[in-house]
């Protein structure tokens, strides 16, 4: 189908209902997204040039989960889940700092470290950074280490 061919591009696939946002990069554009997920396709413009790895890092971060909970608390099918909509993802602001260390940590499977590195790219003060990261880490599946 035409839709399926259009989806065969590099993208980030995001689960639409979780306690902490779960995102994964399809670097080669080989996946046809199923339901229920949201696909985030990077675009190039004058203001933002982001790779799928950087988008994956930002969306997987404590900041994105906190933002989603703030925007949509109580919308999930269980009290521990939030529904993540395309509008919520699009409204998330982009960090000013370097995402390279976060991308490297996520690629190595060090999820909590990756989350901390994204928070550092947002340049939060230490106390707030520790609070949001601790809150988020408690939401991760046991394998999130």
PDB file of C-alpha atoms in Angstrom:
ATOM      1  CA  UNK A   1       0.000   0.000   0.000  1.00  0.00           C
ATOM      2  CA  UNK A   2       1.000   3.626  -0.389  1.00  0.00           C
ATOM      3  CA  UNK A   3       0.827   4.185   3.374  1.00  0.00           C
ATOM      4  CA  UNK A   4       3.170   1.259   4.033  1.00  0.00           C
ATOM      5  CA  UNK A   5       5.697   2.524   1.477  1.00  0.00           C
ATOM      6  CA  UNK A   6       5.593   5.993   3.076  1.00  0.00           C
ATOM      7  CA  UNK A   7       6.371   4.430   6.468  1.00  0.00           C
ATOM      8  CA  UNK A   8       9.524   2.705   5.208  1.00  0.00           C
ATOM      9  CA  UNK A   9      11.715   5.626   6.289  1.00  0.00           C
ATOM     10  CA  UNK A  10      13.952   6.158   9.317  1.00  0.00           C
ATOM     11  CA  UNK A  11      11.694   6.905  12.278  1.00  0.00           C
ATOM     12  CA  UNK A  12      11.186   6.519  15.991  1.00  0.00           C
ATOM     13  CA  UNK A  13       8.347   4.252  17.092  1.00  0.00           C
ATOM     14  CA  UNK A  14       6.704   5.210  20.392  1.00  0.00           C
ATOM     15  CA  UNK A  15       4.373   3.038  22.462  1.00  0.00           C
ATOM     16  CA  UNK A  16       1.199   5.024  22.955  1.00  0.00           C
ATOM     17  CA  UNK A  17       0.337   3.862  26.471  1.00  0.00           C
ATOM     18  CA  UNK A  18       2.985   3.209  29.115  1.00  0.00           C
ATOM     19  CA  UNK A  19       4.050   4.435  32.530  1.00  0.00           C
ATOM     20  CA  UNK A  20       7.324   5.827  31.113  1.00  0.00           C
ATOM     21  CA  UNK A  21       7.562   6.680  27.431  1.00  0.00           C
ATOM     22  CA  UNK A  22       9.127   3.837  25.457  1.00  0.00           C
ATOM     23  CA  UNK A  23      10.664   4.763  22.120  1.00  0.00           C
ATOM     24  CA  UNK A  24      12.879   2.841  19.722  1.00  0.00           C
ATOM     25  CA  UNK A  25      14.719   4.037  16.613  1.00  0.00           C
ATOM     26  CA  UNK A  26      14.148   2.344  13.264  1.00  0.00           C
ATOM     27  CA  UNK A  27      17.381   3.666  11.750  1.00  0.00           C
ATOM     28  CA  UNK A  28      17.008   1.834   8.435  1.00  0.00           C
ATOM     29  CA  UNK A  29      13.315   2.513   7.898  1.00  0.00           C
ATOM     30  CA  UNK A  30      12.591  -1.206   7.722  1.00  0.00           C
ATOM     31  CA  UNK A  31       9.593  -1.412  10.054  1.00  0.00           C
ATOM     32  CA  UNK A  32       5.917  -1.002   9.313  1.00  0.00           C
ATOM     33  CA  UNK A  33       4.460   0.390  12.544  1.00  0.00           C
ATOM     34  CA  UNK A  34       1.689  -1.600  14.156  1.00  0.00           C
ATOM     35  CA  UNK A  35      -0.991  -0.488  16.512  1.00  0.00           C
ATOM     36  CA  UNK A  36      -0.899   1.054  19.048  1.00  0.00           C
ATOM     37  CA  UNK A  37       2.203   3.122  18.342  1.00  0.00           C
ATOM     38  CA  UNK A  38       3.035   6.587  17.127  1.00  0.00           C
ATOM     39  CA  UNK A  39       5.749   7.080  14.511  1.00  0.00           C
ATOM     40  CA  UNK A  40       7.985  10.132  14.700  1.00  0.00           C
ATOM     41  CA  UNK A  41       9.720  10.886  11.415  1.00  0.00           C
ATOM     42  CA  UNK A  42      12.565  13.402  11.590  1.00  0.00           C
ATOM     43  CA  UNK A  43      12.464  16.314   9.237  1.00  0.00           C
ATOM     44  CA  UNK A  44      15.133  18.788   8.350  1.00  0.00           C
ATOM     45  CA  UNK A  45      14.489  22.483   8.741  1.00  0.00           C
ATOM     46  CA  UNK A  46      16.413  25.610   9.622  1.00  0.00           C
ATOM     47  CA  UNK A  47      15.802  25.263  13.345  1.00  0.00           C
ATOM     48  CA  UNK A  48      16.261  21.592  14.095  1.00  0.00           C
ATOM     49  CA  UNK A  49      18.237  18.807  12.513  1.00  0.00           C
ATOM     50  CA  UNK A  50      17.854  15.729  14.674  1.00  0.00           C
ATOM     51  CA  UNK A  51      18.763  12.118  14.053  1.00  0.00           C
ATOM     52  CA  UNK A  52      16.445   9.253  14.938  1.00  0.00           C
ATOM     53  CA  UNK A  53      18.893   8.371  17.736  1.00  0.00           C
ATOM     54  CA  UNK A  54      18.601  11.857  19.247  1.00  0.00           C
ATOM     55  CA  UNK A  55      14.803  11.778  18.951  1.00  0.00           C
ATOM     56  CA  UNK A  56      14.756   8.329  20.566  1.00  0.00           C
ATOM     57  CA  UNK A  57      16.907   9.627  23.442  1.00  0.00           C
ATOM     58  CA  UNK A  58      14.742  12.687  24.070  1.00  0.00           C
ATOM     59  CA  UNK A  59      11.485  10.717  23.888  1.00  0.00           C
ATOM     60  CA  UNK A  60      12.809   7.964  26.166  1.00  0.00           C
ATOM     61  CA  UNK A  61      13.981  10.505  28.754  1.00  0.00           C
ATOM     62  CA  UNK A  62      12.625  11.485  32.167  1.00  0.00           C
ATOM     63  CA  UNK A  63      11.722  14.889  30.723  1.00  0.00           C
ATOM     64  CA  UNK A  64       9.459  13.419  28.036  1.00  0.00           C
ATOM     65  CA  UNK A  65       7.714  11.107  30.514  1.00  0.00           C
ATOM     66  CA  UNK A  66       7.205  13.932  33.017  1.00  0.00           C
ATOM     67  CA  UNK A  67       5.858  16.147  30.232  1.00  0.00           C
ATOM     68  CA  UNK A  68       3.457  13.410  29.071  1.00  0.00           C
ATOM     69  CA  UNK A  69       2.208  12.802  32.622  1.00  0.00           C
ATOM     70  CA  UNK A  70       1.685  16.531  33.111  1.00  0.00           C
ATOM     71  CA  UNK A  71      -0.192  16.820  29.810  1.00  0.00           C
ATOM     72  CA  UNK A  72      -2.244  13.630  29.991  1.00  0.00           C
ATOM     73  CA  UNK A  73      -2.432  12.209  33.525  1.00  0.00           C
ATOM     74  CA  UNK A  74      -5.364   9.857  33.922  1.00  0.00           C
ATOM     75  CA  UNK A  75      -5.778   9.122  30.212  1.00  0.00           C
ATOM     76  CA  UNK A  76      -4.345   5.592  30.228  1.00  0.00           C
ATOM     77  CA  UNK A  77      -6.280   2.386  30.686  1.00  0.00           C
ATOM     78  CA  UNK A  78      -4.667   1.856  34.086  1.00  0.00           C
ATOM     79  CA  UNK A  79      -3.658   4.285  36.833  1.00  0.00           C
ATOM     80  CA  UNK A  80       0.028   3.584  36.047  1.00  0.00           C
ATOM     81  CA  UNK A  81      -0.243   4.347  32.331  1.00  0.00           C
ATOM     82  CA  UNK A  82      -0.459   7.550  30.374  1.00  0.00           C
ATOM     83  CA  UNK A  83      -1.690   7.790  26.796  1.00  0.00           C
ATOM     84  CA  UNK A  84       0.973   9.371  24.622  1.00  0.00           C
ATOM     85  CA  UNK A  85      -0.498  11.277  21.691  1.00  0.00           C
ATOM     86  CA  UNK A  86       1.256  12.712  18.646  1.00  0.00           C
ATOM     87  CA  UNK A  87       0.250  16.196  19.862  1.00  0.00           C
ATOM     88  CA  UNK A  88       1.940  15.616  23.226  1.00  0.00           C
ATOM     89  CA  UNK A  89       5.128  14.424  21.536  1.00  0.00           C
ATOM     90  CA  UNK A  90       5.100  17.384  19.142  1.00  0.00           C
ATOM     91  CA  UNK A  91       4.716  19.854  22.029  1.00  0.00           C
ATOM     92  CA  UNK A  92       7.811  18.579  23.866  1.00  0.00           C
ATOM     93  CA  UNK A  93      10.543  21.192  23.765  1.00  0.00           C
ATOM     94  CA  UNK A  94      14.010  20.281  22.513  1.00  0.00           C
ATOM     95  CA  UNK A  95      17.057  20.452  24.829  1.00  0.00           C
ATOM     96  CA  UNK A  96      19.783  23.026  24.213  1.00  0.00           C
ATOM     97  CA  UNK A  97      22.674  20.777  25.275  1.00  0.00           C
ATOM     98  CA  UNK A  98      24.596  17.980  23.561  1.00  0.00           C
ATOM     99  CA  UNK A  99      22.693  14.703  23.193  1.00  0.00           C
ATOM    100  CA  UNK A 100      25.721  12.650  22.091  1.00  0.00           C
ATOM    101  CA  UNK A 101      26.450  11.182  25.544  1.00  0.00           C
ATOM    102  CA  UNK A 102      22.757  10.236  25.949  1.00  0.00           C
ATOM    103  CA  UNK A 103      22.637   8.573  22.530  1.00  0.00           C
ATOM    104  CA  UNK A 104      25.779   6.579  23.394  1.00  0.00           C
ATOM    105  CA  UNK A 105      24.356   5.456  26.756  1.00  0.00           C
ATOM    106  CA  UNK A 106      21.026   4.361  25.248  1.00  0.00           C
ATOM    107  CA  UNK A 107      22.829   2.521  22.424  1.00  0.00           C
ATOM    108  CA  UNK A 108      24.825   0.608  25.046  1.00  0.00           C
ATOM    109  CA  UNK A 109      21.619  -0.335  26.898  1.00  0.00           C
ATOM    110  CA  UNK A 110      22.329   1.945  29.851  1.00  0.00           C
ATOM    111  CA  UNK A 111      18.819   3.385  30.024  1.00  0.00           C
ATOM    112  CA  UNK A 112      19.015   5.239  33.356  1.00  0.00           C
ATOM    113  CA  UNK A 113      22.360   6.767  32.422  1.00  0.00           C
ATOM    114  CA  UNK A 114      20.908   7.800  29.056  1.00  0.00           C
ATOM    115  CA  UNK A 115      17.995   9.422  30.834  1.00  0.00           C
ATOM    116  CA  UNK A 116      20.365  11.319  33.126  1.00  0.00           C
ATOM    117  CA  UNK A 117      22.354  12.496  30.105  1.00  0.00           C
ATOM    118  CA  UNK A 118      19.222  13.809  28.383  1.00  0.00           C
ATOM    119  CA  UNK A 119      18.235  15.630  31.585  1.00  0.00           C
ATOM    120  CA  UNK A 120      21.732  17.168  31.602  1.00  0.00           C
ATOM    121  CA  UNK A 121      21.140  18.380  28.019  1.00  0.00           C
ATOM    122  CA  UNK A 122      18.022  20.193  29.298  1.00  0.00           C
ATOM    123  CA  UNK A 123      20.268  21.931  31.854  1.00  0.00           C
ATOM    124  CA  UNK A 124      18.013  21.503  34.864  1.00  0.00           C
ATOM    125  CA  UNK A 125      19.386  22.396  38.267  1.00  0.00           C
ATOM    126  CA  UNK A 126      20.851  19.403  40.121  1.00  0.00           C
ATOM    127  CA  UNK A 127      18.011  18.993  42.630  1.00  0.00           C
ATOM    128  CA  UNK A 128      15.276  18.998  39.995  1.00  0.00           C
ATOM    129  CA  UNK A 129      17.352  16.763  37.697  1.00  0.00           C
ATOM    130  CA  UNK A 130      17.760  14.206  40.511  1.00  0.00           C
ATOM    131  CA  UNK A 131      14.052  14.320  41.378  1.00  0.00           C
ATOM    132  CA  UNK A 132      12.747  13.835  37.840  1.00  0.00           C
ATOM    133  CA  UNK A 133      15.306  11.119  37.084  1.00  0.00           C
ATOM    134  CA  UNK A 134      14.501   9.198  40.285  1.00  0.00           C
ATOM    135  CA  UNK A 135      10.755   9.460  39.599  1.00  0.00           C
ATOM    136  CA  UNK A 136      11.228   8.221  36.033  1.00  0.00           C
ATOM    137  CA  UNK A 137      13.651   5.403  36.935  1.00  0.00           C
ATOM    138  CA  UNK A 138      11.032   3.993  39.325  1.00  0.00           C
ATOM    139  CA  UNK A 139       8.586   3.725  36.393  1.00  0.00           C
ATOM    140  CA  UNK A 140      10.957   1.730  34.188  1.00  0.00           C
ATOM    141  CA  UNK A 141      10.609  -2.018  33.722  1.00  0.00           C
ATOM    142  CA  UNK A 142      13.072  -3.989  35.868  1.00  0.00           C
ATOM    143  CA  UNK A 143      15.424  -4.375  32.896  1.00  0.00           C
ATOM    144  CA  UNK A 144      15.744  -0.573  32.570  1.00  0.00           C
ATOM    145  CA  UNK A 145      19.092  -0.347  34.499  1.00  0.00           C
TER     146      UNK A 145
END
